[in-house]
Short mmCIF file of C-alpha atoms in Angstrom, two decimals:
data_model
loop_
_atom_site.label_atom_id
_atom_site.label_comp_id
_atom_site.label_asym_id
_atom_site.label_seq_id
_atom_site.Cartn_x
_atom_site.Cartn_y
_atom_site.Cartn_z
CA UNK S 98 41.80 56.30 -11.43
CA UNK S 99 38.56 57.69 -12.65
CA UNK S 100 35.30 56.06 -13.95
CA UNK S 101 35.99 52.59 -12.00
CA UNK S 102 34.36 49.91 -13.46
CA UNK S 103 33.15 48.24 -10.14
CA UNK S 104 29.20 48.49 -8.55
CA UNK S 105 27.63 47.85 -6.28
CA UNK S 106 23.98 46.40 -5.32
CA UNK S 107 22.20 48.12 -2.71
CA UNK S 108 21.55 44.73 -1.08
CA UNK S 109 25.33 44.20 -1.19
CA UNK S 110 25.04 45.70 2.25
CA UNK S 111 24.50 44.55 5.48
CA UNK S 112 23.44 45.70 9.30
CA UNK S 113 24.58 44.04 12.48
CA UNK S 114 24.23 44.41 15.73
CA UNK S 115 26.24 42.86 18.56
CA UNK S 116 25.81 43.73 22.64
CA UNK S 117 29.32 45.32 24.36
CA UNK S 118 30.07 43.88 27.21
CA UNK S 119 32.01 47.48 28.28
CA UNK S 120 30.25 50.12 27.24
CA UNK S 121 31.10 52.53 24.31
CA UNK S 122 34.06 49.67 23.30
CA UNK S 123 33.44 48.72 19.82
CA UNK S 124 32.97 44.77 19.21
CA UNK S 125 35.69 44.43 16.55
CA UNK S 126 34.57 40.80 15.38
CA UNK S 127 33.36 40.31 12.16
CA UNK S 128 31.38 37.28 11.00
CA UNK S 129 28.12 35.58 12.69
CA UNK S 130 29.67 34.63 15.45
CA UNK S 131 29.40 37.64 17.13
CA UNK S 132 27.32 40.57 14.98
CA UNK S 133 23.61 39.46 14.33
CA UNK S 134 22.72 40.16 11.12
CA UNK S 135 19.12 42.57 10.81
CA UNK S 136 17.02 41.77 7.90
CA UNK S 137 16.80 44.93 6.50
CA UNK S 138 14.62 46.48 3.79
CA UNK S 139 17.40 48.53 2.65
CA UNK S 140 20.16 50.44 3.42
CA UNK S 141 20.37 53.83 5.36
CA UNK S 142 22.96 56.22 5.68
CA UNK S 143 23.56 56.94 8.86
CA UNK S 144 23.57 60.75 10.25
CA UNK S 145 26.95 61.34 11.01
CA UNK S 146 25.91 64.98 12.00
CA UNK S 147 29.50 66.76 12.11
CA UNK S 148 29.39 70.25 13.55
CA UNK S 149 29.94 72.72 10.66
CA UNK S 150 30.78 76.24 11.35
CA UNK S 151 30.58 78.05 7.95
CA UNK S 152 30.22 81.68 8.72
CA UNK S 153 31.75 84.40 7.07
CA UNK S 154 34.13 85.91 9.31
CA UNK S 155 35.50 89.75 9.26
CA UNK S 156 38.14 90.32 6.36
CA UNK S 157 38.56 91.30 2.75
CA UNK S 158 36.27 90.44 0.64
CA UNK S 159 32.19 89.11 0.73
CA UNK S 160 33.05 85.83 0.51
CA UNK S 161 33.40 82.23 2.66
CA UNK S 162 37.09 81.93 3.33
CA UNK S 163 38.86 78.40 3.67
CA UNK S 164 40.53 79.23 6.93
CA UNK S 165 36.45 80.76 8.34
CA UNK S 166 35.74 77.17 8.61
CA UNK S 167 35.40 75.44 11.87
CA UNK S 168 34.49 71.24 10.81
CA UNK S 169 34.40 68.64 13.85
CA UNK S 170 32.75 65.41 14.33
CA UNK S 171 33.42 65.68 18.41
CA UNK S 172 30.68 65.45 20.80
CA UNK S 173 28.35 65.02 18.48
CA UNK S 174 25.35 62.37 18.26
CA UNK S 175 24.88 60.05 15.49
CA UNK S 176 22.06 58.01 14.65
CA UNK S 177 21.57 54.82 12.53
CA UNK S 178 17.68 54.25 11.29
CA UNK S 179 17.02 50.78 9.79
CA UNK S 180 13.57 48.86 8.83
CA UNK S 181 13.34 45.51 8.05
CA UNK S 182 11.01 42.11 9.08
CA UNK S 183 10.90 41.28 12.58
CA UNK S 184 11.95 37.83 13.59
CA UNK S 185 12.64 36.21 16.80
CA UNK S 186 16.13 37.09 17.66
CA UNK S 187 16.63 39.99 17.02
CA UNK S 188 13.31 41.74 17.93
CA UNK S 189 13.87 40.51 21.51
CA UNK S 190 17.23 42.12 21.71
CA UNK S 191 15.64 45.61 20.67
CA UNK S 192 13.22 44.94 23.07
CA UNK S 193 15.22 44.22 25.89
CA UNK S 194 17.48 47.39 25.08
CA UNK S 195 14.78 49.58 24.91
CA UNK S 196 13.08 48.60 28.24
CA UNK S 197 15.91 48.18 30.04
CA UNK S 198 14.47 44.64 30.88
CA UNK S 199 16.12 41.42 30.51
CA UNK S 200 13.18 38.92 29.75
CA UNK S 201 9.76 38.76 29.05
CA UNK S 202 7.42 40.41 29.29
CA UNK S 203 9.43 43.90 29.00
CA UNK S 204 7.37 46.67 31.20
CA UNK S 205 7.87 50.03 31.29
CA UNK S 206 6.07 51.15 34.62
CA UNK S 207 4.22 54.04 35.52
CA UNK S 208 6.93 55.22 37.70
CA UNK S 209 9.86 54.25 35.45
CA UNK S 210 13.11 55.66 36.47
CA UNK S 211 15.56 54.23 34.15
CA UNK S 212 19.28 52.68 34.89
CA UNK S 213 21.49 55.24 33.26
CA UNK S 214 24.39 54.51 31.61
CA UNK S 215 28.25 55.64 31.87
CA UNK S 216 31.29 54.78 29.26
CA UNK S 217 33.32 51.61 30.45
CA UNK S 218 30.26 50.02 32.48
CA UNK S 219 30.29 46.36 32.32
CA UNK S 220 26.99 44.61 31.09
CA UNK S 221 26.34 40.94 30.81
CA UNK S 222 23.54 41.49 28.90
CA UNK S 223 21.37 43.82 26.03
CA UNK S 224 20.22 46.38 28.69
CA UNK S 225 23.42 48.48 27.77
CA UNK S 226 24.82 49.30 24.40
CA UNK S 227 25.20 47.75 21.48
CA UNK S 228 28.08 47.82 18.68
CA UNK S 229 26.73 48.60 15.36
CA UNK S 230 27.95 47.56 11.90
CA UNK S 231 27.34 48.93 8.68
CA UNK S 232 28.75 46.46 6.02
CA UNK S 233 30.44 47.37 2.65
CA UNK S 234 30.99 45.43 0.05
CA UNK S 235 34.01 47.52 -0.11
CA UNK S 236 37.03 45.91 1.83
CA UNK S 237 37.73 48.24 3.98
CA UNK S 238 34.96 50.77 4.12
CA UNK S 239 33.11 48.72 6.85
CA UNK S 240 31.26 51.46 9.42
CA UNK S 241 31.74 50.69 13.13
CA UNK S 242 29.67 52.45 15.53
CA UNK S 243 30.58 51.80 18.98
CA UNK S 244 28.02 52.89 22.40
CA UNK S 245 24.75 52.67 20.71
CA UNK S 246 21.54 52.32 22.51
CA UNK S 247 18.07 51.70 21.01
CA UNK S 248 16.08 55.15 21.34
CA UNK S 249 13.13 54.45 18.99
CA UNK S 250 11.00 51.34 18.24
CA UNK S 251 8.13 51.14 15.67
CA UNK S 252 6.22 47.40 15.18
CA UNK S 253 3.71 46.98 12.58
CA UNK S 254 1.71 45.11 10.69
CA UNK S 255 -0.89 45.15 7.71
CA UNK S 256 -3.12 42.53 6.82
CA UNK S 257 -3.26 43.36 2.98
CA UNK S 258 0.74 43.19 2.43
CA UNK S 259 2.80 40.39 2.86
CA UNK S 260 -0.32 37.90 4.49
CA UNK S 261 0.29 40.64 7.80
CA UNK S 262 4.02 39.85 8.69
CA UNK S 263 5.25 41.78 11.37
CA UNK S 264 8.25 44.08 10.50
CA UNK S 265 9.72 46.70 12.47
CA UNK S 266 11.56 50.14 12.12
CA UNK S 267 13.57 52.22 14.25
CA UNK S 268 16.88 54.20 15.57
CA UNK S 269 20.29 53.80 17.31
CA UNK S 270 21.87 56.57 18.78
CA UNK S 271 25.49 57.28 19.76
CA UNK S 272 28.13 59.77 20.96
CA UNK S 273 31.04 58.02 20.01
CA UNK S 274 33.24 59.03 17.40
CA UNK S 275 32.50 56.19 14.89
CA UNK S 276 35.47 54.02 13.11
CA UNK S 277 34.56 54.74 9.23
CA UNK S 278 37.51 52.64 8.14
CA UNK S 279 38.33 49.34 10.08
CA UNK S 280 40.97 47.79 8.77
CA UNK S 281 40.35 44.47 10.74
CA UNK S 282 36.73 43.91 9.28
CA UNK S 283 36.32 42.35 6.30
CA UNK S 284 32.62 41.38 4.42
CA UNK S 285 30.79 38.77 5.66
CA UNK S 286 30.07 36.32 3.17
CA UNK S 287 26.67 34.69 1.98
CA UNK S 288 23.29 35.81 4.16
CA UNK S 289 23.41 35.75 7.76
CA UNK S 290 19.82 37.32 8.74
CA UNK S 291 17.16 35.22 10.42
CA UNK S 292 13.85 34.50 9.24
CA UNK S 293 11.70 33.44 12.13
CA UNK S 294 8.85 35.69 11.41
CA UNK S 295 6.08 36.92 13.52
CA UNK S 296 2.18 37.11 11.64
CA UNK S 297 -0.92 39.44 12.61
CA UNK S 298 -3.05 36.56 11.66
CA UNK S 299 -1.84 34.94 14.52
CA UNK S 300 -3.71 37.48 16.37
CA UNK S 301 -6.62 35.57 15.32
CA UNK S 302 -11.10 36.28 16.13
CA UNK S 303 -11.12 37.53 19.98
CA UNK S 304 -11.35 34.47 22.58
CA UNK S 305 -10.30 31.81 20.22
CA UNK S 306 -7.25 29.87 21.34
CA UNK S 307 -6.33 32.51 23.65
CA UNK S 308 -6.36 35.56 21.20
CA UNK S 309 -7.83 39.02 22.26
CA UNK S 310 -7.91 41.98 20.25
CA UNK S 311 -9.22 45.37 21.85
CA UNK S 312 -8.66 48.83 20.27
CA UNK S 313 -9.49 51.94 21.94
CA UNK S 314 -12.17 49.85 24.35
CA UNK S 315 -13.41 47.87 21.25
CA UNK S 316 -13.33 44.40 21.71
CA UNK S 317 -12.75 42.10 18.54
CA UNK S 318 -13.08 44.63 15.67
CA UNK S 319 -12.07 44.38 12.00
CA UNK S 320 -8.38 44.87 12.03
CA UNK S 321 -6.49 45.98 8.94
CA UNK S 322 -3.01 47.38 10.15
CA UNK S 323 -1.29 48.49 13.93
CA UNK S 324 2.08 50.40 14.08
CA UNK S 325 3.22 50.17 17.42
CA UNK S 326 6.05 52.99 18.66
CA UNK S 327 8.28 52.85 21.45
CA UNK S 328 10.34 56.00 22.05
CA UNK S 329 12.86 56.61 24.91
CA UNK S 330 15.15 58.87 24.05
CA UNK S 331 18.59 59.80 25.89
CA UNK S 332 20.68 62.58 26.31
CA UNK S 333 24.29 62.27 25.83
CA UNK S 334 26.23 64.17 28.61
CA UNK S 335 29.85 64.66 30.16
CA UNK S 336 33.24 64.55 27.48
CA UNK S 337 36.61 63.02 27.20
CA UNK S 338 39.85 64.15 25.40
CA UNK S 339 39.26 62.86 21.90
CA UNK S 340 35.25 64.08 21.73
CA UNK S 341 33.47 61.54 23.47
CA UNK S 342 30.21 61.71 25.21
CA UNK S 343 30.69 60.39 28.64
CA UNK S 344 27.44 59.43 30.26
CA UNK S 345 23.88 58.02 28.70
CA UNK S 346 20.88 59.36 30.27
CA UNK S 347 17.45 57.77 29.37
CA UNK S 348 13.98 59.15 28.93
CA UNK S 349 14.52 62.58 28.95
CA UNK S 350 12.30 64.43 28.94
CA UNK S 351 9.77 61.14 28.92
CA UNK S 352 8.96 57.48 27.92
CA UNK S 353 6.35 57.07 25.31
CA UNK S 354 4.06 54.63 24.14
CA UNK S 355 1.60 55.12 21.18
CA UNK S 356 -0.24 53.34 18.73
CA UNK S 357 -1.83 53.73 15.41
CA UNK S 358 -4.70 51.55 14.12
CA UNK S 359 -6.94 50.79 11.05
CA UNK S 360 -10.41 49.04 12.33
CA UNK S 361 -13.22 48.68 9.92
CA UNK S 362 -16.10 51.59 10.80
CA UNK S 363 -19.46 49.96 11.58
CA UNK S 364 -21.83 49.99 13.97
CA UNK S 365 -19.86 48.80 17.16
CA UNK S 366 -16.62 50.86 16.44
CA UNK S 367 -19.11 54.19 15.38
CA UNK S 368 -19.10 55.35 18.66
CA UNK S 369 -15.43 56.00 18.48
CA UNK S 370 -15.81 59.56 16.99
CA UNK S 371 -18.18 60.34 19.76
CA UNK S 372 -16.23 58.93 22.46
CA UNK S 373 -12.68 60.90 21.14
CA UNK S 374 -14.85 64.61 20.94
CA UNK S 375 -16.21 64.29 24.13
CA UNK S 376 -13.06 62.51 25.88
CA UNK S 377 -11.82 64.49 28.97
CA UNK S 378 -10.13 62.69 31.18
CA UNK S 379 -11.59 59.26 30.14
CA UNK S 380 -9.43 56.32 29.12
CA UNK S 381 -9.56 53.47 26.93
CA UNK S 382 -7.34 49.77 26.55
CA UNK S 383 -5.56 48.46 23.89
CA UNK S 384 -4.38 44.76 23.88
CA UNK S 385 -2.98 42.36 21.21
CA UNK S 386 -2.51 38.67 22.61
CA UNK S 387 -1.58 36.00 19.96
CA UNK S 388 -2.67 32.96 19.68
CA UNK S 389 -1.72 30.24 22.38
CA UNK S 390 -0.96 27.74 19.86
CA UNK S 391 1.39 30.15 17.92
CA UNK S 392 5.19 29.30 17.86
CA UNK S 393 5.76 32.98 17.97
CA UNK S 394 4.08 35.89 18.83
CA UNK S 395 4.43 39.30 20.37
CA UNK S 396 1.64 40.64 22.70
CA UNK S 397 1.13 44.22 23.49
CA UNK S 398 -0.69 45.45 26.47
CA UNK S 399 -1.58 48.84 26.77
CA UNK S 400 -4.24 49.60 29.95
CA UNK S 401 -4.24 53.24 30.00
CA UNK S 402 -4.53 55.41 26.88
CA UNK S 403 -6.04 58.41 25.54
CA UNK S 404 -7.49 58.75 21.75
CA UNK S 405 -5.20 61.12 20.55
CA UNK S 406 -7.03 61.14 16.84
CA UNK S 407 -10.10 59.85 14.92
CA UNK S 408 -10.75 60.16 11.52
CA UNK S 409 -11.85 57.94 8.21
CA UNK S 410 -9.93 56.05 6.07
CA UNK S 411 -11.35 54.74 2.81
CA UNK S 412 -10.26 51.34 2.01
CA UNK S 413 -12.13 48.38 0.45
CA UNK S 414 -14.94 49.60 2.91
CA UNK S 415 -14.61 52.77 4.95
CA UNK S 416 -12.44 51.97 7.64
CA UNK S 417 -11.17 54.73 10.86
CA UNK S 418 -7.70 55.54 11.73
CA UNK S 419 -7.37 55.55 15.67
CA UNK S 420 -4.51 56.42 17.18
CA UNK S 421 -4.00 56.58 21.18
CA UNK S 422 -1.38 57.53 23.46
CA UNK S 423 -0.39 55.45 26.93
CA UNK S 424 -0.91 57.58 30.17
CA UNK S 425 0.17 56.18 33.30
CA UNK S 426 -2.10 55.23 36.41
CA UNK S 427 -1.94 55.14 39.93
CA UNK S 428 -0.23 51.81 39.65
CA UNK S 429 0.96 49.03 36.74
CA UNK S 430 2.42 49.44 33.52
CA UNK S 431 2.35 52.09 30.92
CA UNK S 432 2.97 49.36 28.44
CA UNK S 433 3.87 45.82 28.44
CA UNK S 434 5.28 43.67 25.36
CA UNK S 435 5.49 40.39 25.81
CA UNK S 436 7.92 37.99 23.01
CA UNK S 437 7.60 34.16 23.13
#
């Protein structure tokens, strides 16, 4: 029947999350018992990315034909982007998928060769992929990805929204062939997210109670906002009868770690423009340590990087937007987070 009656919210919707234990077989448990529930800003539809085919093939007539079509949704990759507020169960879980590391403090090292990844693999743990669940309020139209791995990772902060709460963004990949219809998963009801939140205030003045603050080689300046990214991408490779990919390969073609800050522009952080014009093969550190005393916190190390852009940004005072990139060195880390 047309012009239905029934709506929806856009927060009637919900993302979950929940480690396989073989990989590319879809968790089909709803309910907090086994999916952990994101708290998301909003909704996102995911990019299903079906392979369309839509030329115009040789016949009568200038025009698309139905039979010219070619539609599949085999071997191809979707993604699901959320955003939301970081807390502390879930933002470990990214972490650890990302990495590829099962504790604290997740390192990526400078001669990272990642564990790669092949359909029915056991795990025990988040290293390999995750089931993904889109919730409906619509009984029935529940979306079920199955094989996903974390492939992008963005955390950030800004002292003038939200008293500097940490939230975080970023994208699941598969090459499954998603279930857009389960008929075994009903709504969750009520909320099921967490709300242990992280704070950039608990990043606190350099040296007090264990806090350090250094961007670009400038110790203790006037932070306003970081957005910290984490990409390592994979390649989906290899097939199966019904249009699976086969194999997950990571970091191709590389690992990277960047990050983007807002520091207030006087005359210690001045030199900054200088130093990025005249840069060659010179390197500077970025580090955010919490506070000791903090319940939680998240501490990025980064001991390599080059200044990848300088320029102003006019805020309550002028401020400068640095950005920097992490190079690897003879030895160590490229970048180290650590979660407590």
């Amino acid at each position: 029947m047309a012009n239905s009656k029934v709506s929806f919210s856009p927060k009637d919707f919900q993302l979950a999350i929940a480690p396989e234990t073989s990989v590319g077989t879809a968790i089909q448990a709803a309910g907090n018992g086994t999916f952990k529930y994101i708290n998301i800003d909003s909704i996102e539809m995911p990019s299903l990315n079906p392979l369309q085919v839509l030329d115009v093939r040789h016949g009568t007539g200038r025009t698309l034909k139905a039979v010219d079509m070619y539609l599949s949704n085999k071997l191809t990759v979707k993604e699901i982007s959320f955003s939301g507020i970081a807390d502390d169960t879930i933002l470990p879980l990214l972490l650890q998928n990302i990495t590829q590391e099962t504790a604290t403090p997740y390192d990526i090292e400078g001669d990272y060769t990642p564990v790669e990844i092949k359909v029915g693999e056991t795990f025990s743990d988040n290293t390999g992929t995750f089931t993904i669940l889109i919730e409906s309020p619509q009984t029935g139209k529940q979306m079920l990805f199955g094989g996903c791995i974390l492939t992008s990772l963005t955390i950030n902060a800004d002292i003038g929204e939200e008293s500097g709460r940490v939230k975080f963004s970023g994208t699941f990949k598969t090459g499954m062939i998603p279930d857009l219809s389960p008929t075994d998963l009903a709504p969750s009801t009520g909320t099921a997210h967490f709300n242990s939140n992280y704070f950039m205030t608990d990043y606190g003045k350099d040296g007090e109670s264990g806090a350090v603050t250094v961007i670009a080689g400038i110790p203790d300046p006037i932070l306003k906002s970081f957005s910290f990214t984490l990409e390592n991408d994979a390649q989906f490779m290899g097939f199966d009868s019904s249009g699976n990919f086969q194999v997950i390969a990571r970091a191709l073609p590389e690992v990277t770690s960047t990050l983007d800050a807002s520091i207030k522009y006087d005359d210690e952080t001045a030199r900054l423009v200088e130093d990025f014009a005249i840069q060659s093969t010179g390197t500077v550190v970025n580090t955010l340590t919490a506070l000791t005393a903090s319940a939680r916190n998240i501490g990025i190390s980064m001991p390599t990087t080059i200044m990848t852009d300088v320029s102003f940004s006019e805020e309550e005072a002028m401020f400068l937007s640095v950005s920097t990139k992490a190079v690897a060195g003879t030895s160590g880390s490229l970048v180290t987070i650590s979660e407590e």
